[in-house]
CSV table of C-alpha atoms and ligand atoms in Angstrom, one decimal:
chain,number,residue,atom,x,y,z
A,952,MET,CA,0.0,-0.1,0.1
A,953,LYS,CA,1.2,3.5,-0.7
A,954,ARG,CA,1.8,5.6,2.3
A,955,THR,CA,-0.1,9.1,3.0
A,956,ASP,CA,1.4,12.2,4.4
A,957,ILE,CA,-0.2,13.1,8.0
A,958,ARG,CA,-1.2,16.5,6.5
A,959,ARG,CA,-3.4,15.2,4.3
A,960,LEU,CA,-4.9,12.2,6.6
A,961,LEU,CA,-5.7,15.2,9.3
A,962,GLU,CA,-7.5,17.6,6.6
A,963,ARG,CA,-10.1,14.7,5.4
A,964,GLU,CA,-13.6,15.1,5.8
A,965,ALA,CA,-14.2,11.3,6.1
A,966,GLY,CA,-12.4,8.3,7.9
A,967,LEU,CA,-10.5,5.7,6.0
A,968,GLU,CA,-10.7,1.9,6.2
A,969,ALA,CA,-7.0,1.2,5.0
A,970,VAL,CA,-3.8,3.8,5.4
A,971,ARG,CA,-0.3,3.5,5.3
A,972,VAL,CA,1.8,6.2,7.4
A,973,CYS,CA,5.5,6.2,8.0
A,974,GLY,CA,7.0,8.4,10.4
A,975,TRP,CA,9.2,9.1,13.7
A,976,VAL,CA,7.6,8.5,17.0
A,977,ARG,CA,7.8,11.5,19.1
A,978,THR,CA,6.2,10.0,22.4
A,979,ARG,CA,5.0,6.6,23.5
A,980,ARG,CA,2.0,6.6,26.4
A,981,ASP,CA,1.1,2.6,27.6
A,982,ALA,CA,-2.0,1.8,29.2
A,983,LYS,CA,-3.3,-1.7,29.9
A,984,GLY,CA,-3.6,-3.7,27.0
A,985,ILE,CA,-3.2,-0.3,24.8
A,986,SER,CA,-0.4,2.1,23.8
A,987,PHE,CA,-0.5,5.3,22.0
A,988,LEU,CA,2.0,6.7,19.8
A,989,GLU,CA,2.5,10.2,18.7
A,990,LEU,CA,3.7,9.9,15.1
A,991,ASN,CA,5.0,13.0,12.9
A,992,ASP,CA,6.5,12.6,9.3
A,993,GLY,CA,7.6,16.0,8.9
A,994,SER,CA,4.7,16.9,6.4
A,995,CYS,CA,3.0,19.0,9.1
A,996,LEU,CA,3.1,20.7,12.8
A,997,ARG,CA,0.6,18.1,14.1
A,998,ASN,CA,1.2,14.4,14.9
A,999,LEU,CA,-0.9,11.4,14.1
A,1000,GLN,CA,-2.1,9.4,17.4
A,1001,VAL,CA,-1.8,5.8,16.5
A,1002,ILE,CA,-3.4,3.2,19.1
A,1003,LEU,CA,-1.7,-0.2,19.1
A,1004,GLU,CA,-3.6,-3.3,20.9
A,1005,GLY,CA,-3.6,-6.6,21.2
A,1006,SER,CA,-0.3,-8.1,19.8
A,1007,LEU,CA,0.8,-4.6,18.7
A,1008,ALA,CA,0.8,-3.6,22.5
A,1009,GLU,CA,3.2,-6.4,23.5
A,1010,GLU,CA,6.0,-5.8,25.7
A,1011,GLY,CA,9.0,-6.9,23.1
A,1012,LEU,CA,7.5,-4.5,20.1
A,1013,LEU,CA,6.8,-1.8,22.8
A,1014,LYS,CA,10.3,-1.6,24.0
A,1015,ARG,CA,11.6,-0.9,20.2
A,1016,LEU,CA,9.4,2.1,19.9
A,1017,THR,CA,10.9,4.9,21.6
A,1018,THR,CA,11.4,8.7,20.7
A,1019,GLY,CA,12.8,8.7,17.6
A,1020,CYS,CA,12.4,5.5,15.9
A,1021,ALA,CA,10.7,5.2,12.4
A,1022,VAL,CA,7.8,3.2,11.9
A,1023,ALA,CA,5.5,2.0,9.0
A,1024,VAL,CA,2.0,1.6,10.4
A,1025,GLU,CA,-1.0,0.3,8.7
A,1026,GLY,CA,-4.8,0.8,10.0
A,1027,ALA,CA,-8.2,2.5,9.7
A,1028,LEU,CA,-8.3,6.2,9.9
A,1029,VAL,CA,-11.3,6.5,12.6
A,1030,ALA,CA,-12.5,9.4,14.5
A,1031,SER,CA,-10.9,10.2,17.9
A,1032,PRO,CA,-12.9,10.5,21.1
A,1033,ALA,CA,-9.9,12.4,22.4
A,1034,ALA,CA,-10.1,16.3,22.7
A,1035,GLY,CA,-8.1,18.4,20.6
A,1036,GLN,CA,-7.9,15.9,17.4
A,1037,ARG,CA,-10.3,15.0,15.2
A,1038,TRP,CA,-8.6,11.5,13.6
A,1039,GLU,CA,-6.7,8.8,15.0
A,1040,LEU,CA,-5.0,5.5,13.5
A,1041,ARG,CA,-6.0,2.0,14.9
A,1042,ALA,CA,-3.0,0.2,14.0
A,1043,ARG,CA,-3.3,-3.4,12.1
A,1044,GLY,CA,0.1,-3.6,11.1
A,1045,LEU,CA,3.5,-1.8,12.6
A,1046,GLU,CA,6.9,-2.3,11.2
A,1047,VAL,CA,9.9,-0.7,12.8
A,1048,LEU,CA,11.9,0.9,10.0
A,1049,GLY,CA,14.7,1.9,12.1
A,1050,GLU,CA,15.4,2.2,16.0
A,1051,ALA,CA,16.6,4.9,17.9
A,1052,ASP,CA,18.6,4.2,20.8
A,1053,PRO,CA,17.1,6.0,23.8
A,1054,GLU,CA,20.6,5.7,25.7
A,1055,SER,CA,22.2,8.2,23.1
A,1056,TYR,CA,19.1,9.6,21.0
A,1057,PRO,CA,19.4,13.5,21.7
A,1058,LEU,CA,16.3,14.4,21.2
A,1059,GLN,CA,14.1,13.8,24.4
A,1060,LYS,CA,10.3,15.0,25.0
A,1061,LYS,CA,11.4,18.7,26.4
A,1062,ARG,CA,12.2,22.0,25.3
A,1063,HIS,CA,16.0,22.1,23.8
A,1064,ARG,CA,17.8,25.3,24.0
A,1065,ASP,CA,19.0,26.7,20.3
A,1066,GLU,CA,22.6,26.8,20.9
A,1067,PHE,CA,22.3,22.8,21.8
A,1068,LEU,CA,20.1,22.2,18.7
A,1069,ARG,CA,22.7,24.1,16.5
A,1070,GLY,CA,25.1,21.4,17.6
A,1071,ILE,CA,22.8,18.7,16.3
A,1072,ALA,CA,21.4,20.4,13.2
A,1073,HIS,CA,21.3,17.1,11.4
A,1074,LEU,CA,18.6,16.1,13.7
A,1075,ARG,CA,17.0,19.4,14.8
A,1076,PRO,CA,14.4,19.6,11.9
A,1077,ARG,CA,12.9,16.9,13.7
A,1078,THR,CA,11.9,19.3,16.4
A,1079,ASN,CA,8.3,20.6,16.3
A,1080,LYS,CA,10.1,24.6,16.1
A,1081,TYR,CA,12.8,23.8,13.2
A,1082,GLY,CA,10.6,21.4,11.4
A,1083,ALA,CA,7.9,24.5,11.4
A,1084,LEU,CA,10.9,26.9,10.5
A,1085,PHE,CA,12.1,24.6,7.5
A,1086,ARG,CA,8.6,24.2,6.0
A,1087,ILE,CA,7.9,28.2,6.1
A,1088,ARG,CA,11.5,28.6,4.7
A,1089,SER,CA,10.3,26.0,1.9
A,1090,GLU,CA,6.9,27.8,1.3
A,1091,ALA,CA,8.7,31.3,1.4
A,1092,ALA,CA,10.9,30.1,-1.7
A,1093,PHE,CA,8.0,29.0,-3.4
A,1094,ALA,CA,6.2,32.5,-2.9
A,1095,VAL,CA,9.1,34.5,-3.8
A,1096,HIS,CA,9.2,32.7,-7.6
A,1097,ARG,CA,5.3,33.0,-8.0
A,1098,PHE,CA,5.7,36.7,-7.3
A,1099,PHE,CA,7.9,37.2,-9.8
A,1100,ARG,CA,6.6,35.1,-12.3
A,1101,GLU,CA,3.0,36.8,-11.8
A,1102,ARG,CA,4.5,40.1,-12.6
A,1103,GLY,CA,6.3,38.8,-16.1
A,1104,PHE,CA,9.9,38.4,-14.5
A,1105,PHE,CA,12.1,35.7,-15.9
A,1106,HIS,CA,14.0,33.6,-13.1
A,1107,LEU,CA,18.1,34.1,-14.0
A,1108,HIS,CA,20.3,31.5,-12.5
A,1109,SER,CA,23.6,34.0,-11.8
A,1110,PRO,CA,26.9,32.1,-11.8
A,1111,ILE,CA,28.3,31.2,-8.2
A,1112,LEU,CA,32.0,31.4,-9.3
A,1113,THR,CA,32.9,34.6,-10.4
A,1114,GLY,CA,36.0,36.8,-11.3
A,1115,SER,CA,34.5,40.2,-10.2
A,1116,ASP,CA,33.8,41.8,-6.8
A,1117,CYS,CA,30.4,43.3,-7.2
A,1118,GLU,CA,30.1,45.1,-4.2
A,1119,GLY,CA,33.8,46.2,-4.3
A,1120,ALA,CA,33.9,45.7,-0.6
A,1121,GLY,CA,36.5,42.8,-0.6
A,1122,GLU,CA,34.6,40.3,1.5
A,1123,LEU,CA,35.4,37.5,-1.0
A,1124,PHE,CA,35.9,34.0,-0.5
A,1125,ARG,CA,38.5,32.8,-2.7
A,1126,VAL,CA,38.2,29.5,-5.2
A,1127,THR,CA,41.4,28.0,-6.1
A,1128,THR,CA,42.9,24.6,-7.0
A,1129,LEU,CA,46.0,25.6,-6.5
A,1130,ARG,CA,48.1,23.9,-3.3
A,1131,GLU,CA,50.3,26.6,-2.6
A,1132,PRO,CA,49.0,30.2,-2.9
A,1133,PRO,CA,51.2,31.9,-5.6
A,1134,PRO,CA,54.1,34.3,-4.6
A,1135,ALA,CA,52.7,37.9,-4.4
A,1136,ALA,CA,55.1,39.7,-6.6
A,1137,GLY,CA,56.6,39.5,-9.7
A,1138,GLY,CA,54.3,41.9,-12.4
A,1139,GLU,CA,53.2,38.4,-14.1
A,1140,ASN,CA,50.0,36.8,-13.4
A,1141,PRO,CA,50.4,35.1,-10.2
A,1142,TRP,CA,47.3,32.9,-10.9
A,1143,ALA,CA,48.1,31.7,-14.5
A,1144,GLU,CA,48.5,28.1,-13.1
A,1145,ASP,CA,45.2,28.1,-11.3
A,1146,PHE,CA,42.3,26.5,-12.8
A,1147,PHE,CA,40.6,29.5,-14.3
A,1148,GLY,CA,44.0,31.4,-15.0
A,1149,ARG,CA,43.2,34.2,-13.2
A,1150,GLU,CA,41.5,35.0,-9.3
A,1151,ALA,CA,38.2,33.5,-9.2
A,1152,HIS,CA,35.6,33.8,-5.8
A,1153,LEU,CA,32.4,32.9,-4.8
A,1154,THR,CA,30.0,35.3,-5.7
A,1155,VAL,CA,28.9,38.3,-3.4
A,1156,SER,CA,25.8,39.2,-5.6
A,1157,GLY,CA,24.5,38.2,-8.8
A,1158,GLN,CA,23.6,42.1,-9.3
A,1159,LEU,CA,25.7,42.7,-12.5
A,1160,GLU,CA,25.1,39.6,-14.1
A,1161,ALA,CA,21.4,40.5,-13.5
A,1162,GLU,CA,21.6,43.9,-14.8
A,1163,LEU,CA,23.2,42.3,-18.3
A,1164,PHE,CA,20.4,40.2,-18.4
A,1165,ALA,CA,17.4,42.9,-17.5
A,1166,CYS,CA,19.0,44.9,-20.5
A,1167,ALA,CA,18.2,41.8,-22.6
A,1168,LEU,CA,14.9,40.4,-21.3
A,1169,GLY,CA,13.7,43.5,-19.4
A,1170,ARG,CA,12.9,42.2,-15.9
A,1171,VAL,CA,14.7,39.4,-14.1
A,1172,TYR,CA,15.7,38.0,-10.9
A,1173,THR,CA,18.2,36.0,-9.4
A,1174,PHE,CA,17.5,33.9,-6.1
A,1175,GLY,CA,20.4,32.0,-5.2
A,1176,PRO,CA,23.4,31.4,-2.5
A,1177,THR,CA,25.7,34.4,-1.9
A,1178,PHE,CA,29.0,34.5,0.0
A,1179,ARG,CA,30.7,37.0,2.3
A,1180,ALA,CA,33.8,36.6,4.3
A,1181,GLU,CA,32.6,39.1,6.5
A,1182,ASN,CA,34.4,38.3,9.9
A,1183,SER,CA,31.5,39.7,11.6
A,1184,ASN,CA,30.3,37.1,14.5
A,1185,THR,CA,26.6,39.1,14.6
A,1186,PRO,CA,23.3,37.5,14.8
A,1187,ARG,CA,22.2,38.9,11.2
A,1188,HIS,CA,25.4,38.0,9.2
A,1189,ALA,CA,25.8,34.7,7.8
A,1190,ALA,CA,29.0,33.6,5.5
A,1191,GLU,CA,26.2,31.8,3.2
A,1192,PHE,CA,23.3,33.3,2.8
A,1193,TRP,CA,20.5,33.3,0.1
A,1194,MET,CA,19.6,36.8,-1.8
A,1195,ILE,CA,16.4,37.4,-3.9
A,1196,GLU,CA,17.8,39.9,-6.8
A,1197,PRO,CA,15.4,41.6,-9.1
A,1198,GLU,CA,16.4,43.8,-12.0
A,1199,MET,CA,14.2,45.8,-14.1
A,1200,ALA,CA,14.9,47.6,-17.2
A,1201,PHE,CA,13.2,51.2,-18.2
A,1202,ALA,CA,12.9,51.6,-14.2
A,1203,ASP,CA,14.0,54.1,-11.7
A,1204,LEU,CA,14.1,54.5,-8.1
A,1205,GLU,CA,10.2,54.8,-7.6
A,1206,ASP,CA,9.8,51.7,-9.5
A,1207,ASP,CA,12.3,50.0,-7.2
A,1208,LEU,CA,10.5,51.0,-4.3
A,1209,GLU,CA,7.4,50.0,-5.4
A,1210,LEU,CA,8.6,46.6,-5.8
A,1211,ALA,CA,10.2,45.7,-2.9
A,1212,GLU,CA,7.5,46.9,-0.6
A,1213,ALA,CA,5.1,44.6,-2.7
A,1214,LEU,CA,7.4,42.0,-2.5
A,1215,VAL,CA,7.5,41.7,1.2
A,1216,LYS,CA,4.0,42.4,1.5
A,1217,GLN,CA,3.0,39.5,-1.0
A,1218,LEU,CA,5.5,37.1,1.2
A,1219,VAL,CA,3.9,38.0,4.3
A,1220,HIS,CA,0.6,37.2,2.9
A,1221,HIS,CA,1.3,34.4,1.3
A,1222,LEU,CA,2.9,32.6,4.8
A,1223,ARG,CA,-0.2,33.9,6.7
A,1224,GLU,CA,-2.4,32.2,4.3
A,1225,HIS,CA,-0.2,28.7,3.9
A,1226,CYS,CA,1.5,28.4,6.9
A,1227,ARG,CA,-1.0,29.5,9.7
A,1228,GLU,CA,-0.1,26.6,12.1
A,1229,ASP,CA,3.6,26.9,12.0
A,1230,LEU,CA,3.3,30.7,12.3
A,1231,GLU,CA,1.3,29.9,15.4
A,1232,LEU,CA,4.1,28.1,16.8
A,1233,PHE,CA,6.2,30.9,16.4
A,1234,ALA,CA,4.0,33.4,17.9
A,1235,ARG,CA,3.2,31.2,21.1
A,1236,TRP,CA,6.8,30.0,22.1
A,1237,VAL,CA,9.5,32.5,20.1
A,1238,ASP,CA,7.7,36.1,19.8
A,1239,PRO,CA,4.0,37.2,21.3
A,1240,GLU,CA,4.5,40.1,19.4
A,1241,LEU,CA,4.7,38.3,15.9
A,1242,PRO,CA,0.9,38.7,14.7
A,1243,ALA,CA,1.2,42.3,15.5
A,1244,ARG,CA,4.4,42.6,13.6
A,1245,LEU,CA,3.2,41.0,10.5
A,1246,GLU,CA,0.2,42.9,10.5
A,1247,ASN,CA,2.3,46.1,10.7
A,1248,LEU,CA,4.1,44.6,7.5
A,1249,VAL,CA,1.3,44.4,5.7
A,1250,ALA,CA,-1.2,46.9,6.9
A,1251,ARG,CA,0.0,50.4,6.0
A,1252,PRO,CA,2.4,52.1,3.1
A,1253,TYR,CA,6.1,52.4,4.1
A,1254,ALA,CA,7.5,55.3,5.5
A,1255,ARG,CA,10.1,57.1,3.3
A,1256,ILE,CA,13.1,59.0,4.8
A,1257,PRO,CA,15.9,60.9,2.7
A,1258,TYR,CA,19.2,59.9,4.4
A,1259,ALA,CA,19.9,63.5,5.4
A,1260,GLU,CA,16.8,63.7,7.2
A,1261,ALA,CA,17.3,60.6,8.7
A,1262,VAL,CA,20.7,61.9,10.3
A,1263,ARG,CA,18.8,65.1,11.3
A,1264,ILE,CA,16.2,62.7,13.1
A,1265,LEU,CA,18.5,60.7,14.9
A,1266,GLN,CA,20.9,63.7,15.7
A,1267,ALA,CA,17.7,65.2,17.4
A,1268,ALA,CA,16.7,62.2,19.0
A,1269,GLY,CA,18.8,62.6,22.1
A,1270,GLU,CA,19.1,59.1,22.5
A,1271,PRO,CA,22.4,57.4,24.3
A,1272,PHE,CA,23.5,55.5,21.0
A,1273,GLU,CA,26.8,53.7,21.3
A,1274,PHE,CA,27.8,54.8,18.1
A,1275,PRO,CA,27.5,58.5,17.5
A,1276,VAL,CA,25.5,59.6,14.6
A,1277,GLN,CA,27.8,61.1,11.9
A,1278,PRO,CA,26.4,62.7,9.0
A,1279,GLY,CA,27.9,61.4,5.9
A,1280,ALA,CA,28.9,57.7,7.7
A,1281,ASP,CA,26.9,54.6,7.4
A,1282,LEU,CA,23.9,54.0,9.8
A,1283,GLN,CA,24.8,51.8,12.4
A,1284,THR,CA,22.0,48.7,13.2
A,1285,GLU,CA,20.9,50.8,16.5
A,1286,HIS,CA,20.2,54.0,14.3
A,1287,GLU,CA,18.1,51.8,11.9
A,1288,ARG,CA,16.2,50.1,14.4
A,1289,PHE,CA,15.8,53.7,16.2
A,1290,LEU,CA,14.2,55.0,12.8
A,1291,CYS,CA,11.7,52.1,12.3
A,1292,GLU,CA,10.7,50.7,15.3
A,1293,ARG,CA,10.8,53.8,17.2
A,1294,HIS,CA,10.3,57.0,15.1
A,1295,VAL,CA,8.0,55.8,12.6
A,1296,GLY,CA,6.9,52.5,14.1
A,1297,ARG,CA,6.8,50.4,10.8
A,1298,PRO,CA,9.2,49.5,7.8
A,1299,VAL,CA,10.9,52.8,6.4
A,1300,PHE,CA,12.8,53.3,2.9
A,1301,VAL,CA,16.2,55.3,3.6
A,1302,THR,CA,17.0,57.0,0.4
A,1303,ASP,CA,19.8,59.0,-1.4
A,1304,TYR,CA,22.7,58.2,0.6
A,1305,PRO,CA,26.1,60.2,0.1
A,1306,LYS,CA,28.0,58.2,-2.6
A,1307,GLU,CA,31.1,57.7,-0.7
A,1308,ILE,CA,29.6,55.4,1.4
A,1309,LYS,CA,27.6,53.3,-1.6
A,1310,PRO,CA,29.0,51.1,-4.1
A,1311,PHE,CA,30.2,52.6,-7.6
A,1312,TYR,CA,27.3,51.0,-9.9
A,1313,MET,CA,24.3,53.5,-8.0
A,1314,ARG,CA,23.4,56.1,-10.1
A,1315,VAL,CA,24.4,59.6,-9.3
A,1316,ASN,CA,21.9,62.1,-8.2
A,1317,ASP,CA,21.7,65.5,-9.9
A,1318,ASP,CA,22.9,67.2,-6.8
A,1319,GLY,CA,26.3,65.5,-7.5
A,1320,ARG,CA,26.7,64.4,-4.3
A,1321,THR,CA,24.1,61.4,-3.3
A,1322,VAL,CA,23.1,58.4,-5.5
A,1323,ALA,CA,19.6,57.3,-5.7
A,1324,ALA,CA,20.0,54.4,-3.3
A,1325,MET,CA,17.4,52.8,-1.1
A,1326,ASP,CA,17.4,50.5,2.3
A,1327,LEU,CA,14.6,49.3,3.7
A,1328,LEU,CA,14.8,48.8,7.4
A,1329,VAL,CA,12.2,47.0,9.3
A,1330,PRO,CA,11.7,46.1,13.0
A,1331,ARG,CA,14.0,43.6,14.5
A,1332,VAL,CA,15.9,42.9,11.8
A,1333,GLY,CA,17.3,46.3,10.7
A,1334,GLU,CA,17.9,46.2,7.1
A,1335,LEU,CA,16.3,43.7,5.1
A,1336,VAL,CA,16.8,45.4,1.6
A,1337,GLY,CA,19.5,47.1,-0.2
A,1338,GLY,CA,19.3,48.4,-3.7
A,1339,SER,CA,19.5,51.2,-6.1
A,1340,GLN,CA,18.9,53.0,-9.7
A,1341,ARG,CA,22.2,52.2,-11.7
A,1342,GLU,CA,24.1,54.3,-13.0
A,1343,GLU,CA,23.4,54.2,-16.8
A,1344,ARG,CA,25.6,57.1,-18.3
A,1345,LEU,CA,29.2,55.5,-19.4
A,1346,ALA,CA,31.1,58.9,-18.6
A,1347,VAL,CA,29.6,59.1,-15.1
A,1348,LEU,CA,30.2,55.4,-14.4
A,1349,GLU,CA,33.8,55.6,-15.5
A,1350,ARG,CA,34.3,58.3,-13.1
A,1351,ARG,CA,32.8,56.7,-10.5
A,1352,MET,CA,35.1,53.7,-11.2
A,1353,GLU,CA,38.1,55.9,-10.9
A,1354,GLU,CA,37.1,57.4,-7.7
A,1355,THR,CA,36.5,54.5,-5.7
A,1356,GLY,CA,39.7,52.6,-7.1
A,1357,LEU,CA,37.7,50.0,-9.1
A,1358,PRO,CA,39.9,49.0,-12.7
A,1359,ARG,CA,38.1,49.0,-15.7
A,1360,GLU,CA,39.3,46.4,-17.6
A,1361,PRO,CA,37.9,43.6,-15.6
A,1362,TYR,CA,34.7,45.2,-16.0
A,1363,TRP,CA,34.6,45.9,-19.7
A,1364,TRP,CA,31.1,43.7,-20.2
A,1365,TYR,CA,29.4,45.6,-17.6
A,1366,LEU,CA,30.9,48.9,-19.5
A,1367,ASP,CA,29.5,47.6,-22.9
A,1368,ILE,CA,25.8,47.5,-21.6
A,1369,ARG,CA,26.0,51.4,-20.9
A,1370,ARG,CA,28.0,51.7,-24.6
A,1371,TYR,CA,25.3,49.8,-26.5
A,1372,GLY,CA,21.6,50.4,-25.7
A,1373,THR,CA,21.9,51.9,-22.6
A,1374,VAL,CA,18.4,52.4,-20.7
A,1375,PRO,CA,17.4,53.4,-16.8
A,1376,HIS,CA,17.5,50.8,-14.6
A,1377,ALA,CA,17.1,49.4,-11.2
A,1378,GLY,CA,17.1,46.7,-8.9
A,1379,PHE,CA,17.6,45.7,-5.3
A,1380,GLY,CA,18.6,42.7,-3.2
A,1381,LEU,CA,16.7,41.0,-0.5
A,1382,GLY,CA,18.2,38.8,2.4
A,1383,PHE,CA,16.1,35.9,2.4
A,1384,GLU,CA,17.2,34.7,5.6
A,1385,ARG,CA,16.7,38.2,7.2
A,1386,PHE,CA,13.3,38.1,5.7
A,1387,LEU,CA,12.6,34.7,7.8
A,1388,MET,CA,14.0,36.2,10.9
A,1389,LEU,CA,11.3,39.0,10.2
A,1390,ALA,CA,8.6,36.4,9.6
A,1391,THR,CA,9.0,34.2,12.3
A,1392,GLY,CA,10.5,36.2,15.2
A,1393,VAL,CA,13.8,34.2,15.1
A,1394,ALA,CA,16.5,36.2,16.6
A,1395,ASN,CA,19.4,34.6,15.2
A,1396,ILE,CA,20.3,34.1,11.6
A,1397,ARG,CA,21.8,30.7,12.2
A,1398,ASP,CA,18.5,29.6,13.2
A,1399,VAL,CA,17.0,30.0,10.1
A,1400,ILE,CA,19.5,28.3,7.7
A,1401,PRO,CA,19.4,24.6,7.5
A,1402,PHE,CA,23.4,24.4,7.9
A,1403,PRO,CA,24.7,27.4,9.2
A,1404,ARG,CA,28.0,28.7,7.8
A,1405,THR,CA,29.8,31.2,9.9
A,1406,PRO,CA,33.2,32.2,11.2
A,1407,ARG,CA,34.7,28.9,12.6
A,1408,SER,CA,31.8,26.9,11.9
A,1409,LEU,CA,31.6,24.5,9.3
A,1410,GLU,CA,30.1,21.3,10.3
A,1411,PHE,CA,28.0,19.2,8.5
B,2246,4AD,O1,22.8,45.5,0.7
B,2246,4AD,P1,23.8,44.3,0.0
B,2246,4AD,O2,25.1,44.2,0.2
B,2246,4AD,O3,23.3,44.6,-1.5
B,2246,4AD,C1,23.7,44.1,-2.8
B,2246,4AD,O4,24.4,42.9,-2.7
B,2246,4AD,C2,23.3,44.5,-3.6
B,2246,4AD,N1,24.2,44.0,-4.9
B,2246,4AD,C3,21.8,44.1,-4.2
B,2246,4AD,C4,21.3,44.6,-5.1
B,2246,4AD,O5,21.1,45.9,-5.2
B,2246,4AD,N2,21.3,43.9,-6.1
B,2246,4AD,O6,22.9,43.0,0.3
B,2246,4AD,C5,21.6,42.9,0.1
B,2246,4AD,C6,20.7,42.3,1.4
B,2246,4AD,C7,20.7,43.1,2.7
B,2246,4AD,O7,20.1,44.2,2.8
B,2246,4AD,C8,20.7,42.1,3.5
B,2246,4AD,O8,19.4,41.6,4.0
B,2246,4AD,C9,21.2,40.6,3.1
B,2246,4AD,O9,21.4,41.2,1.7
B,2246,4AD,N3,22.6,40.5,3.4
B,2246,4AD,C10,23.0,39.3,4.1
B,2246,4AD,N4,22.3,38.6,4.9
B,2246,4AD,C11,22.8,37.5,6.0
B,2246,4AD,N5,24.4,37.5,6.1
B,2246,4AD,C12,24.9,38.6,5.3
B,2246,4AD,N6,26.2,38.5,5.7
B,2246,4AD,C13,24.4,39.7,4.5
B,2246,4AD,N7,25.0,40.5,3.9
B,2246,4AD,C14,23.8,41.2,3.1
């Protein structure tokens, strides 16, 4: 007989004479001549109660049915007399697929600390919390594709191995097949003997490639892994994370803001509709403010504040910030959180940053000092989105590259796009894990990634 997901069984309107389910035993409770298994197969948060009687409730078998063991059960799905559940499975047959030694199985029936579970990331998706989290993550990824497809965007697979540093921030992981790093000096290409015959890195962003494709297909997005060797051990930075990067031709900063706001709102709507039970777990056990915060994300238009005004607001706030606000400098997380949590009380776009603190590709505004940049700041998380209108004027772009000390030669293809049929275009990057933190209330980025990669951590 084919197995059925527990989720599908629990949604049924009518019982079933014969079904087969497979899963892992969460708990077992014994009474006289009868035993109850709580069975979970990962398809949903809820367990299916399995009733074992007669020969199925004999001691020899029960001894093997410990927390964590895997079983296949056949029986009848019948209305449950117990409160709080509609269905239960009256077993006729049970097969132990894999035992779990109760002496060493680390997931026992109690709440475990997140730090402990990080050390057993191979088993943590079997807990209620992490099962729910990774179902939400999967659903959110689907919602991303749906959002863009509905708007006529094409999905672009941008390369993971690159020869350029998009952000120009130098936080790159090097990729090499050489056993020994080449000697530094000499003038000749030190990487001549390496696989690509030149320096290679893991991508920090698919943006530059997305721009090339937007200037051919009109509207594209990438959604893929991104790597940054930032040695910052914060709860919001990972060395490997996933970024969603849409890019639109014939578009300006205003179009960019509208798209980012629509994306965040639609993702929240989608999760509220399709992950209700899993989200309730987070509201109950992780962050009681979650329902209100999700409502706050969709209820009203997001605020917009130019950088210069944001600095004035922060300076006038009279807050004892750890890092003083400095005009012309990047905003710190505490400043970002003050702006959106305390000043406007909802998500806020900060726009038009000084060009000195932003990458070379952002379009220079008419004032010559600022660029058409935007960051979306959200409560609890801080920066969720970073984007801009792109500099489409060849001469201005070349000047910016010179100012920021970037060589032109490796970017010849990026400049070509400004040489042949250049158009106004804009895009942004949304950190997928930051969005998941926002959507679940989980405070540490390590807990929304299946197998997190952070400084000094590469297990699994
Ligand atoms: O602001 P960032 O660096 O922008 C870019 O990479 C642009 N190329 C995007 C574009 O315009 N196409 O990163 C975008 C977002 C941030 O707002 C943040 O949400 C996330 O990516 N992010 C990180 N998430 C987790 N760990 C890190 N180390 C992150 N760095 C950035």
